[in-house]
Amino acid sequence: MQSKNNLNINFCMNKITNSICIMFLSEMEDQALILSSKLKLPLFKYDKSNSSKSDFALLVSERGLEIIHLKDKSPGPISCNFISGPSNHRRLYGGGKSQNLAKAVGIKSSKKKLYIMDLTAGLGRDGFILASLGAKVLMLERNDILAALIADGLDRARSAGKSKGKNFQEIFERIKFINEDSINYLNKANKMIKPDIIYLDPMFPVREKSSKVKKEMQLLQVLIGSDEDSGALLSLAMERAKYRVVVKRPIHSKFLSDQQPSFSLRGKSTRFDIYSLKKISS
């Protein structure tokens, strides 16, 4: 988060499944006040004693926005960071167009610059990778907390763009982000304008033992809950996509809504189910 910027986000208010507040370090009080007003969440100055009694906090600091768990022995903070860390490492060393994500959406096999709708953006990581591979990406996320993290991460990445070079800057010129429910968005959108690819990575309840699930994912699942309408979203996506719908799933999970895909690409822990509608034009 830029220390003097207002958060230019139009939040859609959705139910938050667990108690959460906003906390701030002293130098970030003005920005925290803006966020608290938009999210309609209680505001506290950060302290380790957790006087808020909340389970989670959205911490406003010079590093940006972070979700922190306020209980003992909790996992580390969650943020949306495209400049460094795992997302940027994946951009640089994640296999490029040979990785399964690129193959699943058709980037590897197509010379066309694809327009991809990521309807369950989460923390924006897959959308960022798709844009780094040349696709134009519209990311949608309905959860207000995740939306705040994405907007902050995009803002900081765009501000850092000049120092990171032209190629890095151009990635964010290809990304548009909207904080809205995807089903509502598609129902309002012009049905004649179809994205080439629709990408879904819905949140599901934890079914594996905790040791098999990343601590970060556990925290998000507890905080945000699961996407109970993912089956309806798949059906609508099949109507609106031009070439294919891609669904990211845990490796051993059932097909979404028990709908058989055209084919799947399997990795170590995840699987991409591809629902082909017609051949991607070159």
mmCIF file of C-alpha atoms in Angstrom:
data_model
loop_
_atom_site.group_PDB
_atom_site.id
_atom_site.type_symbol
_atom_site.label_atom_id
_atom_site.label_comp_id
_atom_site.label_asym_id
_atom_site.label_seq_id
_atom_site.Cartn_x
_atom_site.Cartn_y
_atom_site.Cartn_z
ATOM 1 C CA MET A 1 0.000 0.000 0.000
ATOM 2 C CA GLN A 2 1.308 3.426 -0.888
ATOM 3 C CA SER A 3 1.510 5.495 2.261
ATOM 4 C CA LYS A 4 -0.345 8.518 0.894
ATOM 5 C CA ASN A 5 -2.773 6.883 -1.539
ATOM 6 C CA ASN A 6 -6.477 6.409 -0.988
ATOM 7 C CA LEU A 7 -7.720 2.902 -1.707
ATOM 8 C CA ASN A 8 -9.626 3.263 -4.964
ATOM 9 C CA ILE A 9 -11.859 0.221 -4.528
ATOM 10 C CA ASN A 10 -15.620 -0.091 -4.851
ATOM 11 C CA PHE A 11 -16.331 -2.861 -2.380
ATOM 12 C CA CYS A 12 -19.353 -5.098 -2.684
ATOM 13 C CA MET A 13 -20.319 -6.081 0.843
ATOM 14 C CA ASN A 14 -20.365 -9.834 1.386
ATOM 15 C CA LYS A 15 -20.659 -11.937 4.498
ATOM 16 C CA ILE A 16 -17.361 -12.613 6.232
ATOM 17 C CA THR A 17 -17.492 -15.987 7.934
ATOM 18 C CA ASN A 18 -15.253 -15.288 10.932
ATOM 19 C CA SER A 19 -14.575 -12.265 13.108
ATOM 20 C CA ILE A 20 -12.075 -9.871 11.616
ATOM 21 C CA CYS A 21 -11.013 -6.328 12.349
ATOM 22 C CA ILE A 22 -8.629 -3.814 10.836
ATOM 23 C CA MET A 23 -5.401 -2.997 12.652
ATOM 24 C CA PHE A 24 -2.816 -0.402 11.787
ATOM 25 C CA LEU A 25 0.638 0.746 12.701
ATOM 26 C CA SER A 26 0.706 4.347 13.909
ATOM 27 C CA GLU A 27 1.968 5.894 10.666
ATOM 28 C CA MET A 28 -0.838 4.268 8.640
ATOM 29 C CA GLU A 29 -3.886 5.449 10.582
ATOM 30 C CA ASP A 30 -5.354 7.577 7.771
ATOM 31 C CA GLN A 31 -5.251 4.698 5.290
ATOM 32 C CA ALA A 32 -6.711 2.329 7.880
ATOM 33 C CA LEU A 33 -9.604 4.707 8.549
ATOM 34 C CA ILE A 34 -10.476 4.725 4.842
ATOM 35 C CA LEU A 35 -10.384 0.939 4.669
ATOM 36 C CA SER A 36 -12.402 0.539 7.862
ATOM 37 C CA SER A 37 -15.104 2.819 6.483
ATOM 38 C CA LYS A 38 -15.310 0.968 3.163
ATOM 39 C CA LEU A 39 -15.317 -2.505 4.673
ATOM 40 C CA LYS A 40 -17.433 -1.538 7.685
ATOM 41 C CA LEU A 41 -15.051 -3.324 10.034
ATOM 42 C CA PRO A 42 -13.883 -2.252 13.517
ATOM 43 C CA LEU A 43 -10.557 -0.451 13.719
ATOM 44 C CA PHE A 44 -7.784 -0.903 16.285
ATOM 45 C CA LYS A 45 -4.192 0.161 16.651
ATOM 46 C CA TYR A 46 -2.002 -2.907 16.361
ATOM 47 C CA ASP A 47 -0.992 -4.539 19.626
ATOM 48 C CA LYS A 48 0.193 -8.048 20.395
ATOM 49 C CA SER A 49 -2.285 -8.448 23.230
ATOM 50 C CA ASN A 50 -5.157 -8.540 20.711
ATOM 51 C CA SER A 51 -7.481 -6.191 22.565
ATOM 52 C CA SER A 52 -9.904 -6.463 19.624
ATOM 53 C CA LYS A 53 -10.775 -10.086 20.545
ATOM 54 C CA SER A 54 -11.095 -10.844 16.825
ATOM 55 C CA ASP A 55 -9.794 -14.017 15.231
ATOM 56 C CA PHE A 56 -8.205 -12.198 12.294
ATOM 57 C CA ALA A 57 -6.977 -8.742 11.393
ATOM 58 C CA LEU A 58 -6.337 -6.944 8.145
ATOM 59 C CA LEU A 59 -3.107 -5.193 9.076
ATOM 60 C CA VAL A 60 -2.277 -1.885 7.397
ATOM 61 C CA SER A 61 1.457 -1.211 7.379
ATOM 62 C CA GLU A 62 4.166 0.198 5.131
ATOM 63 C CA ARG A 63 4.611 -3.300 3.702
ATOM 64 C CA GLY A 64 1.038 -3.201 2.408
ATOM 65 C CA LEU A 65 -2.074 -5.058 3.496
ATOM 66 C CA GLU A 66 -1.733 -8.390 5.271
ATOM 67 C CA ILE A 67 -4.176 -10.841 6.793
ATOM 68 C CA ILE A 68 -2.876 -11.973 10.156
ATOM 69 C CA HIS A 69 -4.273 -14.611 12.492
ATOM 70 C CA LEU A 70 -4.372 -13.268 16.029
ATOM 71 C CA LYS A 71 -4.166 -16.605 17.815
ATOM 72 C CA ASP A 72 -1.035 -18.283 19.159
ATOM 73 C CA LYS A 73 0.974 -20.578 16.866
ATOM 74 C CA SER A 74 -0.861 -19.271 13.831
ATOM 75 C CA PRO A 75 0.559 -19.289 10.276
ATOM 76 C CA GLY A 76 2.362 -16.225 8.992
ATOM 77 C CA PRO A 77 0.697 -13.244 7.313
ATOM 78 C CA ILE A 78 -1.035 -13.483 3.944
ATOM 79 C CA SER A 79 -0.561 -10.713 1.417
ATOM 80 C CA CYS A 80 -0.791 -10.137 -2.309
ATOM 81 C CA ASN A 81 2.756 -9.541 -3.528
ATOM 82 C CA PHE A 82 3.574 -9.559 -7.232
ATOM 83 C CA ILE A 83 6.926 -7.782 -6.871
ATOM 84 C CA SER A 84 8.859 -10.470 -5.015
ATOM 85 C CA GLY A 85 8.267 -13.745 -3.232
ATOM 86 C CA PRO A 86 6.573 -16.864 -4.655
ATOM 87 C CA SER A 87 4.508 -15.094 -7.336
ATOM 88 C CA ASN A 88 7.459 -13.342 -8.937
ATOM 89 C CA HIS A 89 9.646 -16.437 -8.569
ATOM 90 C CA ARG A 90 6.978 -18.417 -10.376
ATOM 91 C CA ARG A 91 6.879 -15.767 -13.124
ATOM 92 C CA LEU A 92 10.624 -16.068 -13.624
ATOM 93 C CA TYR A 93 11.229 -19.777 -13.023
ATOM 94 C CA GLY A 94 7.841 -21.508 -13.111
ATOM 95 C CA GLY A 95 8.153 -23.071 -16.536
ATOM 96 C CA GLY A 96 6.707 -20.309 -18.698
ATOM 97 C CA LYS A 97 4.398 -21.571 -21.429
ATOM 98 C CA SER A 98 5.351 -25.172 -20.648
ATOM 99 C CA GLN A 99 3.664 -25.174 -17.231
ATOM 100 C CA ASN A 100 0.306 -26.904 -16.892
ATOM 101 C CA LEU A 101 -1.577 -23.655 -16.286
ATOM 102 C CA ALA A 102 -0.448 -22.308 -19.667
ATOM 103 C CA LYS A 103 -1.241 -25.585 -21.414
ATOM 104 C CA ALA A 104 -4.669 -25.758 -19.788
ATOM 105 C CA VAL A 105 -5.815 -22.353 -21.018
ATOM 106 C CA GLY A 106 -4.219 -22.829 -24.446
ATOM 107 C CA ILE A 107 -1.420 -20.273 -24.267
ATOM 108 C CA LYS A 108 1.227 -22.826 -25.241
ATOM 109 C CA SER A 109 -0.550 -23.982 -28.404
ATOM 110 C CA SER A 110 -1.998 -20.676 -29.605
ATOM 111 C CA LYS A 111 -0.283 -17.711 -31.204
ATOM 112 C CA LYS A 112 -3.358 -15.648 -30.412
ATOM 113 C CA LYS A 113 -3.286 -13.209 -27.486
ATOM 114 C CA LEU A 114 -6.014 -14.734 -25.371
ATOM 115 C CA TYR A 115 -8.582 -12.826 -23.342
ATOM 116 C CA ILE A 116 -9.106 -14.742 -20.098
ATOM 117 C CA MET A 117 -11.672 -14.174 -17.362
ATOM 118 C CA ASP A 118 -10.480 -15.427 -13.985
ATOM 119 C CA LEU A 119 -13.794 -15.588 -12.142
ATOM 120 C CA THR A 120 -12.391 -16.691 -8.771
ATOM 121 C CA ALA A 121 -9.267 -14.568 -8.480
ATOM 122 C CA GLY A 122 -8.418 -15.377 -4.856
ATOM 123 C CA LEU A 123 -5.057 -13.698 -4.298
ATOM 124 C CA GLY A 124 -4.587 -13.062 -8.021
ATOM 125 C CA ARG A 125 -1.621 -15.363 -8.445
ATOM 126 C CA ASP A 126 -2.790 -17.454 -11.393
ATOM 127 C CA GLY A 127 -4.203 -14.378 -13.105
ATOM 128 C CA PHE A 128 -0.841 -12.664 -12.692
ATOM 129 C CA ILE A 129 0.981 -15.616 -14.257
ATOM 130 C CA LEU A 130 -1.449 -15.713 -17.180
ATOM 131 C CA ALA A 131 -0.895 -12.002 -17.797
ATOM 132 C CA SER A 132 2.876 -12.474 -17.550
ATOM 133 C CA LEU A 133 2.561 -15.045 -20.355
ATOM 134 C CA GLY A 134 0.897 -12.485 -22.601
ATOM 135 C CA ALA A 135 -2.821 -12.965 -21.964
ATOM 136 C CA LYS A 136 -5.226 -10.130 -21.296
ATOM 137 C CA VAL A 137 -6.815 -10.982 -17.952
ATOM 138 C CA LEU A 138 -9.956 -9.811 -16.198
ATOM 139 C CA MET A 139 -9.865 -10.914 -12.564
ATOM 140 C CA LEU A 140 -13.032 -10.971 -10.464
ATOM 141 C CA GLU A 141 -13.188 -11.586 -6.719
ATOM 142 C CA ARG A 142 -16.308 -11.144 -4.646
ATOM 143 C CA ASN A 143 -14.811 -11.447 -1.169
ATOM 144 C CA ASP A 144 -14.092 -7.967 0.135
ATOM 145 C CA ILE A 145 -11.021 -8.932 2.146
ATOM 146 C CA LEU A 146 -9.343 -10.692 -0.770
ATOM 147 C CA ALA A 147 -10.353 -7.818 -3.032
ATOM 148 C CA ALA A 148 -8.579 -5.379 -0.734
ATOM 149 C CA LEU A 149 -5.423 -7.500 -0.854
ATOM 150 C CA ILE A 150 -5.500 -7.779 -4.656
ATOM 151 C CA ALA A 151 -6.091 -4.064 -5.162
ATOM 152 C CA ASP A 152 -3.235 -3.259 -2.804
ATOM 153 C CA GLY A 153 -0.910 -5.731 -4.509
ATOM 154 C CA LEU A 154 -1.713 -4.363 -7.966
ATOM 155 C CA ASP A 155 -1.259 -0.794 -6.756
ATOM 156 C CA ARG A 156 2.164 -1.526 -5.274
ATOM 157 C CA ALA A 157 3.262 -3.511 -8.336
ATOM 158 C CA ARG A 158 2.252 -0.721 -10.705
ATOM 159 C CA SER A 159 4.074 1.820 -8.550
ATOM 160 C CA ALA A 160 7.204 -0.331 -8.631
ATOM 161 C CA GLY A 161 6.885 -1.030 -12.342
ATOM 162 C CA LYS A 162 9.391 1.545 -13.597
ATOM 163 C CA SER A 163 12.160 0.116 -11.450
ATOM 164 C CA LYS A 164 11.320 -3.440 -12.543
ATOM 165 C CA GLY A 165 11.492 -2.755 -16.266
ATOM 166 C CA LYS A 166 9.163 -2.447 -19.250
ATOM 167 C CA ASN A 167 8.208 -6.127 -19.407
ATOM 168 C CA PHE A 168 7.075 -6.074 -15.775
ATOM 169 C CA GLN A 169 5.065 -2.885 -16.324
ATOM 170 C CA GLU A 170 3.301 -4.348 -19.342
ATOM 171 C CA ILE A 171 2.007 -7.286 -17.305
ATOM 172 C CA PHE A 172 -0.192 -4.948 -15.284
ATOM 173 C CA GLU A 173 -1.400 -3.124 -18.364
ATOM 174 C CA ARG A 174 -2.978 -6.460 -19.325
ATOM 175 C CA ILE A 175 -4.721 -6.946 -15.959
ATOM 176 C CA LYS A 176 -8.082 -5.503 -14.972
ATOM 177 C CA PHE A 177 -9.552 -6.244 -11.561
ATOM 178 C CA ILE A 178 -13.170 -5.968 -10.417
ATOM 179 C CA ASN A 179 -14.513 -6.654 -6.922
ATOM 180 C CA GLU A 180 -17.819 -8.284 -7.804
ATOM 181 C CA ASP A 181 -19.668 -11.583 -7.675
ATOM 182 C CA SER A 182 -18.866 -13.394 -10.926
ATOM 183 C CA ILE A 183 -22.366 -14.753 -11.497
ATOM 184 C CA ASN A 184 -23.829 -11.275 -11.126
ATOM 185 C CA TYR A 185 -21.152 -9.869 -13.430
ATOM 186 C CA LEU A 186 -21.786 -12.433 -16.169
ATOM 187 C CA ASN A 187 -25.540 -11.985 -15.939
ATOM 188 C CA LYS A 188 -25.131 -8.234 -16.482
ATOM 189 C CA ALA A 189 -22.438 -8.455 -19.157
ATOM 190 C CA ASN A 190 -23.051 -8.218 -22.888
ATOM 191 C CA LYS A 191 -23.650 -11.820 -23.948
ATOM 192 C CA MET A 192 -22.252 -11.097 -27.398
ATOM 193 C CA ILE A 193 -18.805 -10.311 -25.967
ATOM 194 C CA LYS A 194 -17.285 -13.655 -25.029
ATOM 195 C CA PRO A 195 -13.921 -14.183 -23.348
ATOM 196 C CA ASP A 196 -11.697 -16.708 -25.088
ATOM 197 C CA ILE A 197 -11.180 -18.657 -21.865
ATOM 198 C CA ILE A 198 -12.919 -18.699 -18.497
ATOM 199 C CA TYR A 199 -10.794 -19.872 -15.575
ATOM 200 C CA LEU A 200 -12.179 -21.137 -12.253
ATOM 201 C CA ASP A 201 -10.338 -22.003 -9.061
ATOM 202 C CA PRO A 202 -13.146 -22.282 -6.503
ATOM 203 C CA MET A 203 -12.537 -22.556 -2.780
ATOM 204 C CA PHE A 204 -13.626 -25.845 -1.269
ATOM 205 C CA PRO A 205 -13.924 -27.116 2.310
ATOM 206 C CA VAL A 206 -10.815 -28.791 3.691
ATOM 207 C CA ARG A 207 -11.182 -32.562 3.328
ATOM 208 C CA GLU A 208 -7.558 -33.671 3.621
ATOM 209 C CA LYS A 209 -5.643 -33.925 6.857
ATOM 210 C CA SER A 210 -4.221 -30.570 7.833
ATOM 211 C CA SER A 211 -0.648 -31.676 7.136
ATOM 212 C CA LYS A 212 -1.538 -32.041 3.456
ATOM 213 C CA VAL A 213 -2.970 -28.571 3.123
ATOM 214 C CA LYS A 214 -0.834 -25.456 3.074
ATOM 215 C CA LYS A 215 -1.190 -23.362 6.217
ATOM 216 C CA GLU A 216 -2.066 -20.339 4.105
ATOM 217 C CA MET A 217 -4.909 -22.209 2.412
ATOM 218 C CA GLN A 218 -6.199 -23.430 5.759
ATOM 219 C CA LEU A 219 -6.362 -19.868 7.029
ATOM 220 C CA LEU A 220 -8.178 -18.635 3.925
ATOM 221 C CA GLN A 221 -10.670 -21.482 4.059
ATOM 222 C CA VAL A 222 -11.443 -20.750 7.706
ATOM 223 C CA LEU A 223 -11.750 -17.014 7.097
ATOM 224 C CA ILE A 224 -13.626 -17.000 3.803
ATOM 225 C CA GLY A 225 -15.430 -20.314 3.586
ATOM 226 C CA SER A 226 -16.123 -22.339 0.442
ATOM 227 C CA ASP A 227 -17.722 -21.389 -2.870
ATOM 228 C CA GLU A 228 -21.048 -23.183 -2.562
ATOM 229 C CA ASP A 229 -22.278 -21.879 -5.924
ATOM 230 C CA SER A 230 -19.305 -23.120 -7.955
ATOM 231 C CA GLY A 231 -21.499 -25.589 -9.867
ATOM 232 C CA ALA A 232 -23.793 -22.797 -11.019
ATOM 233 C CA LEU A 233 -20.747 -20.733 -11.967
ATOM 234 C CA LEU A 234 -19.397 -23.582 -14.098
ATOM 235 C CA SER A 235 -22.712 -23.881 -15.953
ATOM 236 C CA LEU A 236 -22.791 -20.159 -16.667
ATOM 237 C CA ALA A 237 -19.132 -20.142 -17.684
ATOM 238 C CA MET A 238 -19.827 -22.883 -20.233
ATOM 239 C CA GLU A 239 -22.437 -20.628 -21.827
ATOM 240 C CA ARG A 240 -20.204 -17.562 -21.944
ATOM 241 C CA ALA A 241 -16.719 -18.786 -22.881
ATOM 242 C CA LYS A 242 -15.709 -18.859 -26.542
ATOM 243 C CA TYR A 243 -13.171 -21.689 -26.586
ATOM 244 C CA ARG A 244 -12.892 -23.422 -23.224
ATOM 245 C CA VAL A 245 -13.515 -23.372 -19.489
ATOM 246 C CA VAL A 246 -10.669 -24.443 -17.213
ATOM 247 C CA VAL A 247 -11.260 -25.577 -13.630
ATOM 248 C CA LYS A 248 -8.393 -25.968 -11.165
ATOM 249 C CA ARG A 249 -8.950 -28.756 -8.646
ATOM 250 C CA PRO A 250 -7.077 -30.681 -5.948
ATOM 251 C CA ILE A 251 -5.409 -33.657 -7.596
ATOM 252 C CA HIS A 252 -7.701 -36.368 -6.191
ATOM 253 C CA SER A 253 -10.968 -34.435 -6.021
ATOM 254 C CA LYS A 254 -14.112 -35.216 -7.981
ATOM 255 C CA PHE A 255 -15.007 -33.281 -11.105
ATOM 256 C CA LEU A 256 -16.835 -30.066 -10.334
ATOM 257 C CA SER A 257 -20.584 -30.821 -10.268
ATOM 258 C CA ASP A 258 -19.618 -34.333 -11.426
ATOM 259 C CA GLN A 259 -19.281 -32.907 -14.934
ATOM 260 C CA GLN A 260 -16.808 -34.858 -17.049
ATOM 261 C CA PRO A 261 -14.216 -32.576 -18.709
ATOM 262 C CA SER A 262 -12.910 -32.976 -22.240
ATOM 263 C CA PHE A 263 -9.491 -33.773 -20.773
ATOM 264 C CA SER A 264 -7.368 -33.067 -17.706
ATOM 265 C CA LEU A 265 -3.782 -32.087 -16.970
ATOM 266 C CA ARG A 266 -2.394 -33.482 -13.729
ATOM 267 C CA GLY A 267 0.415 -32.130 -11.598
ATOM 268 C CA LYS A 268 1.774 -33.183 -8.207
ATOM 269 C CA SER A 269 -0.989 -31.640 -6.113
ATOM 270 C CA THR A 270 -3.412 -29.994 -8.539
ATOM 271 C CA ARG A 271 -5.356 -30.910 -11.649
ATOM 272 C CA PHE A 272 -6.700 -28.760 -14.457
ATOM 273 C CA ASP A 273 -9.989 -29.966 -15.935
ATOM 274 C CA ILE A 274 -10.528 -28.545 -19.417
ATOM 275 C CA TYR A 275 -14.008 -28.221 -20.905
ATOM 276 C CA SER A 276 -13.463 -27.600 -24.612
ATOM 277 C CA LEU A 277 -16.154 -25.756 -26.545
ATOM 278 C CA LYS A 278 -14.348 -25.360 -29.855
ATOM 279 C CA LYS A 279 -10.813 -25.277 -31.195
ATOM 280 C CA ILE A 280 -8.820 -22.160 -30.332
ATOM 281 C CA SER A 281 -8.175 -20.185 -33.502
ATOM 282 C CA SER A 282 -4.553 -19.334 -34.232
#
